[in-house]
Amino acid sequence: MPSSTVPYGHWKSPLTPELLADSSISLHEVVVNESTGAIYSVECRPTENARYVIVEHRNGQRRDVLLKEFSAHATVQELGGGSIAINLDGHIIFFDDISKNVYKLDPLSGQTTVIRAAVKGIRYADFCCHPRDTRWILAAKEDHRNATPETQAYDVNNLLVAIDILTGEETMIAEGDHFYSHPKFDPSGRYVSWIQWSHPDMPWTGTVLYFGEWQNATLLNVTRLAGKAREESIAQPKWGLDGRLYFASDKTGFWQLYSFNLVDRQLHSLSIPGLEQADFAIAEWMLGCSTFIFLDESTIAAAVIVNATSKIVLIDTKTLTFRELELPYLDLVNPGNGIHRVSKSRFAVVGSSSTTPKELAIVSILPDFDVQKTVLTSISSFELPSEYVSQAEHLTAPQKHGPLRDGNVHLFYFPPQNPDFVADSQTLPPLLVYAHGGPNGCTTPALDLTIQYWTSRGFALCAVNYTGSTGFGRDYRERLSGYWGEVDIADIVSAVDFLVGRGLIDETHVGLYGRSAGGYATLQALHVYPDVWAAGVSWFGISNVRALQADSYKFESQDVDRLLLGETEQQDREKKLTTLSPCSHAEKIKAPLLLLQGTADQVVPVEQARMMAHAMHDQGRVAEVVEFEGEGHGWVGREAIHQSFERQEQWWKRYLT
């Protein structure tokens, strides 16, 4: 059938708000029972009131193993991760977000047993089970009992504990620092390792690696191994099957692999020729990240990341050589995605390709190093036909705007794509520019149905990995420090200029949107570069940085200062905070603005959206606020997902087409 001629932005798409709200889940964490081969995943279901369900995948079958009154979701550091672990006896340890208890789950019977009864204000996550004694588990603990909404930035206490499954008692094993993660037993159960860090660091700016000897729930001879505040980030320490402690460090400028030998007490670099400028780890916004695992005593399966794009390789630790596997997963740079050991020749992977949405699959490595992939589940219960898929093109644009103009901006360009429609050949498509969150996050070329929603309707889309994005090495991340709200938005405008110069888009119909830090970039760009934009949409964006500092949650509370102010002199700080607060500049904004916000957001409170709308209305500007009751920092409920797509589509059609 010939294509119909319909203006860009008005094409009918197979992706509807109903389909994305009713037929999609989100995939989160994975643990494996290596003795049986059973794989357990956590998936959040919008149609079940956004409940986090544990699903067993075994022998080609899948079944829920968690009863409906539970939700396996931990909220240490607010952003989740580390919610489940598997014990030596095959039982699953999980934190229940409803009761706030820590439970042991028998996946065969579905029976749950309370391990640690809830205490109001106490949270647990990042569990690790003892490899030889089912009695003990390690956990990161977060204590909010002394905190109020006004003091949550500094009155929350984090520590590491050992929990006795038999008695429910806990013992503190590490405290005194601001944050802890990755507590891990070695295979013998004789040693424990972890990382910790202090404000103002984030996990990707500076962490420190420790280990100690485990004796009856106490740690002896605690030793500092690697890492340095503000200078070196240690990521994903884990014990190899050879008894060595492996980890990633970015001291060379990229997260490269290292090992520590308990025999000679020496650190060894695993510098792999050809991968020296690739990252083996990611910015850990969530707990429980896993981008490399051990298949046997000398083989590592790892995701390597270049230009925010991943590939999976096998590494021989004896020869320091690698072999790339023919696997399609491009977005293992995203927290929540990753790889997990099943056996010496199999591993599970969570990720997306350029043509398929995020999935959980099991990969078998055949004797000739070919791979066999079996998909266990997907985030979508439907398939988007390939002819509707807009595939990304990685481009670099010169920095033409802002305080830094000596580098390049990375972006992915997605053209309009729908076989059923064409537009008038004399017109160019409107452009949606997506600013990712973080701001030390990134966007990837992998299939994202929220991007395809727009490209299949006839919009071009540009996802910008502005200065500060992860997936390009430490220098690119660190260049944003002291320039947040300036360099990022200048890079976004440079990307638009680049696409205009190539004749790809209609420069009079450009919209900008983003979530969290991307929402902040949207609000900033609208007033700093008001003539570029025809409309904007902010998802829980920051409108008043001074208020955010006052209300911020602990994890990011001091990172705002590092990113915004850097080396700013004390006498100039207040002026700069005002300059960097979009709600102070509403009179400069020309583009109509839609603000989407959850009322229960602990990261960017709802007041931020209300302040921005109020400032816009005071100046006679167009601004609408849509509040989603009970939703947090991102939508997980069916109604919110449905309404957010519907409202955005109405907005873009009104102002961009």
XYZ file of C-alpha atoms in Angstrom, residues 166-465:
300
model
C 18.189 -17.233 62.713
C 17.715 -14.568 65.379
C 16.983 -11.436 63.361
C 19.701 -9.575 65.229
C 22.041 -7.260 63.388
C 25.634 -6.228 64.034
C 27.235 -3.066 62.716
C 30.390 -3.913 60.723
C 31.252 -0.515 59.182
C 30.120 3.007 60.018
C 31.305 6.594 60.160
C 31.226 7.446 56.469
C 28.356 8.951 54.505
C 27.628 6.053 52.124
C 28.336 2.327 51.688
C 27.716 -0.153 48.891
C 28.753 -3.477 47.391
C 29.326 -5.492 50.596
C 30.645 -8.840 49.359
C 31.896 -12.081 50.909
C 34.776 -13.800 49.171
C 34.117 -17.412 47.986
C 35.607 -18.856 51.190
C 33.540 -16.639 53.475
C 36.712 -15.477 55.237
C 36.809 -11.933 53.867
C 34.409 -9.062 53.241
C 34.936 -6.165 50.819
C 32.952 -2.981 50.220
C 33.221 0.600 48.978
C 32.405 3.772 50.851
C 32.489 7.497 50.159
C 31.955 10.873 51.762
C 30.199 14.052 50.783
C 30.564 15.878 48.436
C 31.517 12.841 46.321
C 29.196 10.728 44.244
C 30.050 7.107 43.381
C 31.486 8.252 40.034
C 33.658 11.074 41.453
C 35.466 9.413 44.373
C 35.058 6.208 46.389
C 37.338 4.052 48.524
C 37.665 0.251 48.549
C 38.164 -1.697 51.803
C 38.301 -5.295 52.875
C 38.545 -7.050 56.219
C 38.633 -10.523 57.778
C 35.238 -11.925 58.790
C 35.066 -13.497 62.257
C 31.730 -14.078 63.975
C 30.003 -10.984 62.554
C 32.966 -8.723 63.174
C 35.647 -7.462 60.804
C 39.305 -7.633 61.754
C 42.378 -6.161 60.079
C 40.389 -3.778 57.922
C 42.547 -2.598 55.019
C 42.140 0.261 52.581
C 42.998 -0.915 49.065
C 42.264 1.765 46.488
C 40.357 4.913 45.650
C 40.580 8.565 46.605
C 38.030 11.257 47.391
C 37.330 13.600 44.458
C 39.994 11.890 42.327
C 39.392 8.167 41.846
C 36.154 6.215 41.589
C 36.164 2.530 42.518
C 33.223 0.550 41.164
C 31.787 -2.960 41.527
C 34.305 -4.732 43.768
C 33.611 -8.453 43.590
C 35.506 -11.628 44.308
C 36.616 -13.815 41.425
C 36.419 -17.579 41.361
C 40.219 -17.553 41.665
C 39.954 -15.918 45.114
C 41.174 -12.511 43.971
C 39.294 -9.276 44.551
C 38.445 -7.534 41.275
C 37.182 -3.994 40.775
C 37.056 -1.104 38.305
C 38.971 2.138 38.850
C 38.941 5.264 36.691
C 42.379 6.540 37.725
C 43.541 6.275 34.079
C 40.545 8.317 32.926
C 38.397 5.247 32.189
C 36.939 2.563 34.467
C 39.524 -0.157 33.881
C 39.782 -3.518 35.655
C 42.185 -4.355 38.492
C 42.693 -7.290 40.830
C 44.064 -7.729 44.322
C 45.879 -10.946 45.183
C 45.517 -12.005 48.816
C 48.675 -14.119 48.528
C 51.168 -11.431 47.553
C 48.973 -8.507 48.716
C 49.580 -6.736 45.405
C 47.280 -4.799 43.097
C 47.456 -5.792 39.443
C 46.165 -3.905 36.399
C 44.170 -5.852 33.812
C 44.937 -3.479 30.973
C 43.498 -5.123 27.870
C 45.128 -3.991 24.600
C 42.454 -2.378 22.455
C 40.180 -1.542 25.408
C 42.330 1.008 27.250
C 39.851 3.823 26.501
C 36.692 1.902 27.294
C 34.711 1.828 30.545
C 34.051 -1.494 32.315
C 31.774 0.149 34.883
C 29.063 2.797 34.989
C 27.829 5.693 37.095
C 26.077 3.881 39.925
C 22.877 5.812 40.480
C 21.389 2.617 41.889
C 22.716 -0.128 44.118
C 23.536 -3.582 42.794
C 25.052 -2.691 39.406
C 26.777 -5.542 37.536
C 28.621 -4.990 34.248
C 31.205 -7.777 34.587
C 31.117 -11.322 35.999
C 33.352 -14.383 36.242
C 32.552 -17.450 34.183
C 35.511 -19.468 35.449
C 38.833 -18.817 37.184
C 40.352 -17.085 34.159
C 37.398 -15.808 32.115
C 35.446 -12.596 32.632
C 32.318 -11.678 30.696
C 32.136 -7.897 30.603
C 30.256 -5.020 29.099
C 32.666 -2.475 27.635
C 31.367 1.016 26.941
C 32.586 3.494 24.332
C 30.600 6.607 23.362
C 27.751 5.550 25.684
C 27.368 2.341 23.669
C 28.074 -1.121 25.069
C 29.255 -4.415 23.693
C 29.909 -7.686 25.543
C 33.325 -9.335 25.472
C 35.059 -12.334 27.014
C 38.382 -11.558 28.706
C 41.138 -14.075 29.354
C 42.772 -12.847 32.563
C 45.900 -14.916 31.957
C 46.704 -13.628 28.470
C 44.942 -10.229 28.847
C 43.190 -10.702 25.522
C 39.531 -10.365 24.644
C 36.988 -11.709 22.193
C 33.844 -9.786 21.277
C 30.636 -11.800 21.442
C 27.992 -11.391 18.759
C 25.383 -9.929 21.063
C 23.181 -6.899 20.299
C 22.937 -5.168 23.689
C 23.843 -1.477 23.414
C 22.640 0.076 26.686
C 24.485 -1.750 29.471
C 25.712 1.681 30.533
C 22.281 2.208 32.121
C 21.844 1.309 35.817
C 19.507 -1.658 36.210
C 20.822 -3.333 33.073
C 23.728 -5.759 33.329
C 25.044 -9.305 33.230
C 24.802 -12.111 35.802
C 26.544 -15.486 36.015
C 24.502 -18.674 35.532
C 27.305 -21.213 34.970
C 30.795 -21.392 33.478
C 29.307 -21.183 29.974
C 26.102 -19.196 30.517
C 25.074 -15.805 31.802
C 21.900 -13.739 32.001
C 21.741 -10.275 30.495
C 19.295 -7.383 30.811
C 19.513 -4.866 27.990
C 18.163 -3.525 24.701
C 19.319 -3.711 21.094
C 18.843 -1.179 18.308
C 15.604 -2.916 17.262
C 14.258 -4.640 20.382
C 13.250 -3.127 23.734
C 14.802 -4.135 27.024
C 14.721 -7.862 27.660
C 16.027 -10.502 30.012
C 17.842 -13.223 28.099
C 20.093 -16.147 28.844
C 23.248 -16.433 26.750
C 25.045 -19.735 26.184
C 28.621 -19.709 24.916
C 29.243 -22.561 22.533
C 32.622 -24.321 22.117
C 33.539 -22.244 19.028
C 32.606 -19.021 20.895
C 29.375 -18.628 18.994
C 26.511 -17.591 21.237
C 22.976 -18.861 21.628
C 20.509 -16.350 23.048
C 17.142 -17.229 24.564
C 14.816 -14.401 25.553
C 13.097 -15.038 28.886
C 10.982 -11.897 29.085
C 10.656 -8.431 27.577
C 9.406 -5.151 28.964
C 6.769 -5.196 26.209
C 4.137 -7.802 25.515
C 3.996 -6.592 21.904
C 6.509 -6.223 19.095
C 7.140 -2.988 17.223
C 7.627 -4.051 13.580
C 11.116 -3.224 12.345
C 9.842 -0.955 9.587
C 8.575 1.468 12.261
C 11.878 1.581 14.142
C 13.978 4.728 13.813
C 17.626 3.766 14.288
C 20.072 6.153 15.894
C 22.996 7.811 14.171
C 25.874 8.822 16.463
C 27.054 12.327 15.598
C 29.484 14.817 17.097
C 28.932 18.541 16.864
C 31.407 21.328 17.653
C 30.726 23.323 20.821
C 29.613 26.729 19.523
C 27.926 28.186 22.582
C 28.513 28.694 26.298
C 31.635 28.957 28.457
C 33.393 25.903 26.933
C 33.934 25.959 23.180
C 37.008 23.774 22.813
C 35.424 20.359 22.377
C 32.652 18.345 20.781
C 29.119 17.426 21.764
C 27.918 13.842 21.382
C 24.386 13.164 20.193
C 22.173 10.458 18.750
C 19.873 11.504 15.931
C 16.653 9.565 15.308
C 14.857 10.530 12.054
C 11.066 10.253 11.624
C 10.139 6.699 10.639
C 6.756 5.279 9.704
C 6.190 3.259 6.503
C 2.552 4.312 6.313
C 3.181 8.027 5.901
C 5.315 10.617 4.193
C 5.296 14.395 4.561
C 5.335 17.059 1.891
C 8.768 16.946 0.276
C 9.070 20.703 0.668
C 8.941 20.518 4.472
C 11.354 19.438 7.161
C 10.364 17.599 10.343
C 9.893 19.307 13.697
C 12.568 18.341 16.220
C 12.223 17.086 19.773
C 15.429 17.427 21.764
C 15.780 15.041 24.705
C 18.026 16.056 27.619
C 18.826 13.058 29.831
C 18.843 13.173 33.623
C 21.683 13.007 36.071
C 23.188 15.249 34.832
C 25.944 12.607 34.953
C 23.730 10.163 33.097
C 23.584 9.377 29.394
C 21.410 8.284 26.524
C 22.173 5.354 24.228
C 21.359 4.212 20.670
C 19.320 1.272 21.962
C 15.628 0.997 21.175
C 13.576 3.113 23.569
C 9.835 2.949 23.010
C 9.385 6.420 24.478
C 11.616 7.762 21.681
C 9.935 5.616 19.023
C 6.584 6.974 20.211
C 7.621 10.342 18.755
C 9.597 9.289 15.684
C 6.748 7.045 14.514
C 4.472 10.119 14.671
C 6.722 12.096 12.360
C 8.975 13.953 14.778
C 12.747 13.899 14.468
C 14.450 13.387 17.805
C 17.898 14.359 19.041
C 19.156 12.799 22.291
C 22.122 14.848 23.482
C 24.975 13.452 25.564
